[in-house]
């Protein structure tokens, strides 16, 4: 990402807007780089901890919510970056959308992009792909 950003700035220093989509799971060093270099940031976050941790566990099946929430709060303290969340709606949370919006608002999030989860695609033998 650093190399791509440096290259883009060399080619178009005055017209460049950097937008990044991330899962929000990174250490402070990377968060600081993002804060200094990214203009628009979308973080995949599905809601309060019990939803986030169920839908987006870490690769070791641990909780992801604490790290993602910490990073969202940090980015919201940076005035030059627009921060939003990209949330996946699953059947268990479809009726909790108001709660999700309130949770994101409590973190200072003003932009919420919601996508429904898709049903499994089936092949001609009716087996999920």
JSON list of C-alpha atoms in Angstrom, two decimals:
[
{"chain": "A", "resi": 1, "resn": "UNK", "atom": "CA", "xyz": [0.00, 0.00, 0.00]},
{"chain": "A", "resi": 2, "resn": "UNK", "atom": "CA", "xyz": [2.87, 2.36, 0.80]},
{"chain": "A", "resi": 3, "resn": "UNK", "atom": "CA", "xyz": [4.47, 1.76, -2.61]},
{"chain": "A", "resi": 4, "resn": "UNK", "atom": "CA", "xyz": [1.18, 2.23, -4.45]},
{"chain": "A", "resi": 5, "resn": "UNK", "atom": "CA", "xyz": [0.50, 5.45, -2.55]},
{"chain": "A", "resi": 6, "resn": "UNK", "atom": "CA", "xyz": [3.99, 6.82, -3.23]},
{"chain": "A", "resi": 7, "resn": "UNK", "atom": "CA", "xyz": [3.69, 5.97, -6.93]},
{"chain": "A", "resi": 8, "resn": "UNK", "atom": "CA", "xyz": [0.25, 7.58, -7.22]},
{"chain": "A", "resi": 9, "resn": "UNK", "atom": "CA", "xyz": [1.45, 10.74, -5.50]},
{"chain": "A", "resi": 10, "resn": "UNK", "atom": "CA", "xyz": [4.34, 10.99, -7.97]},
{"chain": "A", "resi": 11, "resn": "UNK", "atom": "CA", "xyz": [1.94, 10.73, -10.91]},
{"chain": "A", "resi": 12, "resn": "UNK", "atom": "CA", "xyz": [-0.82, 13.01, -9.61]},
{"chain": "A", "resi": 13, "resn": "UNK", "atom": "CA", "xyz": [0.20, 14.92, -6.48]},
{"chain": "A", "resi": 14, "resn": "UNK", "atom": "CA", "xyz": [-2.58, 17.53, -6.60]},
{"chain": "A", "resi": 15, "resn": "UNK", "atom": "CA", "xyz": [-5.56, 15.40, -7.68]},
{"chain": "A", "resi": 16, "resn": "UNK", "atom": "CA", "xyz": [-5.14, 12.30, -5.58]},
{"chain": "A", "resi": 17, "resn": "UNK", "atom": "CA", "xyz": [-7.80, 10.97, -3.20]},
{"chain": "A", "resi": 18, "resn": "UNK", "atom": "CA", "xyz": [-6.94, 7.72, -1.46]},
{"chain": "A", "resi": 19, "resn": "UNK", "atom": "CA", "xyz": [-9.81, 5.47, -0.41]},
{"chain": "A", "resi": 20, "resn": "UNK", "atom": "CA", "xyz": [-9.27, 2.23, 1.49]},
{"chain": "A", "resi": 21, "resn": "UNK", "atom": "CA", "xyz": [-11.53, -0.67, 2.46]},
{"chain": "A", "resi": 22, "resn": "UNK", "atom": "CA", "xyz": [-10.21, -2.74, 5.38]},
{"chain": "A", "resi": 23, "resn": "UNK", "atom": "CA", "xyz": [-11.29, -5.19, 8.05]},
{"chain": "A", "resi": 24, "resn": "UNK", "atom": "CA", "xyz": [-9.84, -2.82, 10.66]},
{"chain": "A", "resi": 25, "resn": "UNK", "atom": "CA", "xyz": [-7.62, -5.50, 12.21]},
{"chain": "A", "resi": 26, "resn": "UNK", "atom": "CA", "xyz": [-4.18, -3.92, 12.49]},
{"chain": "A", "resi": 27, "resn": "UNK", "atom": "CA", "xyz": [-1.70, -2.51, 14.97]},
{"chain": "A", "resi": 28, "resn": "UNK", "atom": "CA", "xyz": [-1.18, 1.14, 15.90]},
{"chain": "A", "resi": 29, "resn": "UNK", "atom": "CA", "xyz": [1.73, 1.60, 13.46]},
{"chain": "A", "resi": 30, "resn": "UNK", "atom": "CA", "xyz": [-0.50, 0.77, 10.49]},
{"chain": "A", "resi": 31, "resn": "UNK", "atom": "CA", "xyz": [-3.38, 2.85, 11.90]},
{"chain": "A", "resi": 32, "resn": "UNK", "atom": "CA", "xyz": [-1.06, 5.87, 12.10]},
{"chain": "A", "resi": 33, "resn": "UNK", "atom": "CA", "xyz": [0.07, 5.36, 8.50]},
{"chain": "A", "resi": 34, "resn": "UNK", "atom": "CA", "xyz": [-3.55, 5.16, 7.34]},
{"chain": "A", "resi": 35, "resn": "UNK", "atom": "CA", "xyz": [-4.43, 8.32, 9.29]},
{"chain": "A", "resi": 36, "resn": "UNK", "atom": "CA", "xyz": [-1.60, 10.20, 7.56]},
{"chain": "A", "resi": 37, "resn": "UNK", "atom": "CA", "xyz": [-2.21, 8.89, 4.04]},
{"chain": "A", "resi": 38, "resn": "UNK", "atom": "CA", "xyz": [-5.84, 7.89, 3.47]},
{"chain": "A", "resi": 39, "resn": "UNK", "atom": "CA", "xyz": [-8.65, 10.35, 2.73]},
{"chain": "A", "resi": 40, "resn": "UNK", "atom": "CA", "xyz": [-11.66, 8.00, 2.84]},
{"chain": "A", "resi": 41, "resn": "UNK", "atom": "CA", "xyz": [-11.69, 4.88, 4.97]},
{"chain": "A", "resi": 42, "resn": "UNK", "atom": "CA", "xyz": [-14.27, 2.07, 5.03]},
{"chain": "A", "resi": 43, "resn": "UNK", "atom": "CA", "xyz": [-13.99, -0.48, 7.82]},
{"chain": "A", "resi": 44, "resn": "UNK", "atom": "CA", "xyz": [-15.87, -3.77, 7.69]},
{"chain": "A", "resi": 45, "resn": "UNK", "atom": "CA", "xyz": [-17.80, -3.86, 10.94]},
{"chain": "A", "resi": 46, "resn": "UNK", "atom": "CA", "xyz": [-21.09, -5.65, 11.46]},
{"chain": "A", "resi": 47, "resn": "UNK", "atom": "CA", "xyz": [-22.24, -4.08, 14.72]},
{"chain": "A", "resi": 48, "resn": "UNK", "atom": "CA", "xyz": [-21.84, -4.43, 18.48]},
{"chain": "A", "resi": 49, "resn": "UNK", "atom": "CA", "xyz": [-19.32, -6.95, 19.83]},
{"chain": "A", "resi": 50, "resn": "UNK", "atom": "CA", "xyz": [-21.61, -9.98, 19.95]},
{"chain": "A", "resi": 51, "resn": "UNK", "atom": "CA", "xyz": [-22.47, -9.52, 16.25]},
{"chain": "A", "resi": 52, "resn": "UNK", "atom": "CA", "xyz": [-18.97, -8.51, 15.10]},
{"chain": "A", "resi": 53, "resn": "UNK", "atom": "CA", "xyz": [-17.30, -11.37, 16.96]},
{"chain": "A", "resi": 54, "resn": "UNK", "atom": "CA", "xyz": [-19.75, -13.95, 15.60]},
{"chain": "A", "resi": 55, "resn": "UNK", "atom": "CA", "xyz": [-19.64, -12.78, 11.99]},
{"chain": "A", "resi": 56, "resn": "UNK", "atom": "CA", "xyz": [-15.98, -11.74, 11.79]},
{"chain": "A", "resi": 57, "resn": "UNK", "atom": "CA", "xyz": [-13.87, -13.79, 14.19]},
{"chain": "A", "resi": 58, "resn": "UNK", "atom": "CA", "xyz": [-10.10, -13.55, 13.97]},
{"chain": "A", "resi": 59, "resn": "UNK", "atom": "CA", "xyz": [-8.25, -16.28, 12.07]},
{"chain": "A", "resi": 60, "resn": "UNK", "atom": "CA", "xyz": [-7.72, -18.01, 15.43]},
{"chain": "A", "resi": 61, "resn": "UNK", "atom": "CA", "xyz": [-11.50, -17.86, 16.10]},
{"chain": "A", "resi": 62, "resn": "UNK", "atom": "CA", "xyz": [-11.01, -15.06, 18.66]},
{"chain": "A", "resi": 63, "resn": "UNK", "atom": "CA", "xyz": [-12.87, -11.79, 19.08]},
{"chain": "A", "resi": 64, "resn": "UNK", "atom": "CA", "xyz": [-12.25, -8.97, 16.59]},
{"chain": "A", "resi": 65, "resn": "UNK", "atom": "CA", "xyz": [-14.52, -6.30, 18.04]},
{"chain": "A", "resi": 66, "resn": "UNK", "atom": "CA", "xyz": [-12.09, -4.69, 20.50]},
{"chain": "A", "resi": 67, "resn": "UNK", "atom": "CA", "xyz": [-9.42, -4.01, 17.86]},
{"chain": "A", "resi": 68, "resn": "UNK", "atom": "CA", "xyz": [-11.91, -2.81, 15.24]},
{"chain": "A", "resi": 69, "resn": "UNK", "atom": "CA", "xyz": [-13.71, -0.55, 17.72]},
{"chain": "A", "resi": 70, "resn": "UNK", "atom": "CA", "xyz": [-10.40, 0.89, 18.98]},
{"chain": "A", "resi": 71, "resn": "UNK", "atom": "CA", "xyz": [-9.32, 1.67, 15.41]},
{"chain": "A", "resi": 72, "resn": "UNK", "atom": "CA", "xyz": [-12.69, 3.22, 14.50]},
{"chain": "A", "resi": 73, "resn": "UNK", "atom": "CA", "xyz": [-12.52, 5.51, 17.53]},
{"chain": "A", "resi": 74, "resn": "UNK", "atom": "CA", "xyz": [-8.95, 6.48, 16.66]},
{"chain": "A", "resi": 75, "resn": "UNK", "atom": "CA", "xyz": [-9.80, 7.32, 13.05]},
{"chain": "A", "resi": 76, "resn": "UNK", "atom": "CA", "xyz": [-12.77, 9.39, 14.15]},
{"chain": "A", "resi": 77, "resn": "UNK", "atom": "CA", "xyz": [-10.36, 11.56, 16.14]},
{"chain": "A", "resi": 78, "resn": "UNK", "atom": "CA", "xyz": [-8.45, 12.43, 12.95]},
{"chain": "A", "resi": 79, "resn": "UNK", "atom": "CA", "xyz": [-10.01, 15.50, 11.26]},
{"chain": "A", "resi": 80, "resn": "UNK", "atom": "CA", "xyz": [-8.69, 14.92, 7.72]},
{"chain": "A", "resi": 81, "resn": "UNK", "atom": "CA", "xyz": [-10.11, 11.42, 7.16]},
{"chain": "A", "resi": 82, "resn": "UNK", "atom": "CA", "xyz": [-13.70, 10.45, 6.31]},
{"chain": "A", "resi": 83, "resn": "UNK", "atom": "CA", "xyz": [-14.57, 7.22, 8.12]},
{"chain": "A", "resi": 84, "resn": "UNK", "atom": "CA", "xyz": [-17.45, 4.86, 7.43]},
{"chain": "A", "resi": 85, "resn": "UNK", "atom": "CA", "xyz": [-18.38, 1.27, 8.08]},
{"chain": "A", "resi": 86, "resn": "UNK", "atom": "CA", "xyz": [-19.39, -1.45, 5.69]},
{"chain": "A", "resi": 87, "resn": "UNK", "atom": "CA", "xyz": [-21.75, -3.80, 7.48]},
{"chain": "A", "resi": 88, "resn": "UNK", "atom": "CA", "xyz": [-23.01, -7.19, 6.30]},
{"chain": "A", "resi": 89, "resn": "UNK", "atom": "CA", "xyz": [-26.61, -7.91, 7.26]},
{"chain": "A", "resi": 90, "resn": "UNK", "atom": "CA", "xyz": [-27.36, -11.53, 8.04]},
{"chain": "A", "resi": 91, "resn": "UNK", "atom": "CA", "xyz": [-30.73, -13.06, 8.89]},
{"chain": "A", "resi": 92, "resn": "UNK", "atom": "CA", "xyz": [-30.12, -12.95, 12.69]},
{"chain": "A", "resi": 93, "resn": "UNK", "atom": "CA", "xyz": [-29.44, -9.19, 12.62]},
{"chain": "A", "resi": 94, "resn": "UNK", "atom": "CA", "xyz": [-31.74, -7.95, 9.86]},
{"chain": "A", "resi": 95, "resn": "UNK", "atom": "CA", "xyz": [-34.29, -6.70, 12.41]},
{"chain": "A", "resi": 96, "resn": "UNK", "atom": "CA", "xyz": [-31.59, -5.04, 14.52]},
{"chain": "A", "resi": 97, "resn": "UNK", "atom": "CA", "xyz": [-30.65, -2.35, 12.00]},
{"chain": "A", "resi": 98, "resn": "UNK", "atom": "CA", "xyz": [-31.72, 0.53, 14.25]},
{"chain": "A", "resi": 99, "resn": "UNK", "atom": "CA", "xyz": [-29.48, -0.91, 17.00]},
{"chain": "A", "resi": 100, "resn": "UNK", "atom": "CA", "xyz": [-26.59, -1.13, 14.53]},
{"chain": "A", "resi": 101, "resn": "UNK", "atom": "CA", "xyz": [-27.00, 2.49, 13.47]},
{"chain": "A", "resi": 102, "resn": "UNK", "atom": "CA", "xyz": [-27.12, 3.60, 17.13]},
{"chain": "A", "resi": 103, "resn": "UNK", "atom": "CA", "xyz": [-24.00, 1.57, 17.91]},
{"chain": "A", "resi": 104, "resn": "UNK", "atom": "CA", "xyz": [-22.09, 3.08, 14.99]},
{"chain": "A", "resi": 105, "resn": "UNK", "atom": "CA", "xyz": [-23.27, 6.57, 15.99]},
{"chain": "A", "resi": 106, "resn": "UNK", "atom": "CA", "xyz": [-21.94, 5.94, 19.53]},
{"chain": "A", "resi": 107, "resn": "UNK", "atom": "CA", "xyz": [-18.52, 5.40, 17.92]},
{"chain": "A", "resi": 108, "resn": "UNK", "atom": "CA", "xyz": [-18.83, 8.65, 15.96]},
{"chain": "A", "resi": 109, "resn": "UNK", "atom": "CA", "xyz": [-19.54, 6.93, 12.64]},
{"chain": "A", "resi": 110, "resn": "UNK", "atom": "CA", "xyz": [-21.61, 9.04, 10.24]},
{"chain": "A", "resi": 111, "resn": "UNK", "atom": "CA", "xyz": [-21.42, 6.84, 7.14]},
{"chain": "A", "resi": 112, "resn": "UNK", "atom": "CA", "xyz": [-22.86, 3.32, 7.06]},
{"chain": "A", "resi": 113, "resn": "UNK", "atom": "CA", "xyz": [-22.86, 1.13, 3.96]},
{"chain": "A", "resi": 114, "resn": "UNK", "atom": "CA", "xyz": [-25.00, -2.01, 4.40]},
{"chain": "A", "resi": 115, "resn": "UNK", "atom": "CA", "xyz": [-24.92, -5.15, 2.28]},
{"chain": "A", "resi": 116, "resn": "UNK", "atom": "CA", "xyz": [-27.13, -8.20, 2.73]},
{"chain": "A", "resi": 117, "resn": "UNK", "atom": "CA", "xyz": [-25.49, -11.60, 3.00]},
{"chain": "A", "resi": 118, "resn": "UNK", "atom": "CA", "xyz": [-26.27, -13.78, 0.00]},
{"chain": "A", "resi": 119, "resn": "UNK", "atom": "CA", "xyz": [-27.76, -17.24, 0.00]},
{"chain": "A", "resi": 120, "resn": "UNK", "atom": "CA", "xyz": [-25.37, -20.00, -1.09]},
{"chain": "A", "resi": 121, "resn": "UNK", "atom": "CA", "xyz": [-25.04, -20.50, -4.81]},
{"chain": "A", "resi": 122, "resn": "UNK", "atom": "CA", "xyz": [-26.07, -23.98, -5.88]},
{"chain": "A", "resi": 123, "resn": "UNK", "atom": "CA", "xyz": [-24.89, -25.94, -8.88]},
{"chain": "A", "resi": 124, "resn": "UNK", "atom": "CA", "xyz": [-27.04, -28.21, -11.05]},
{"chain": "A", "resi": 125, "resn": "UNK", "atom": "CA", "xyz": [-26.72, -31.02, -8.51]},
{"chain": "A", "resi": 126, "resn": "UNK", "atom": "CA", "xyz": [-28.14, -28.77, -5.77]},
{"chain": "A", "resi": 127, "resn": "UNK", "atom": "CA", "xyz": [-24.87, -28.70, -3.85]},
{"chain": "A", "resi": 128, "resn": "UNK", "atom": "CA", "xyz": [-23.72, -25.44, -2.26]},
{"chain": "A", "resi": 129, "resn": "UNK", "atom": "CA", "xyz": [-20.60, -23.99, -3.87]}
]
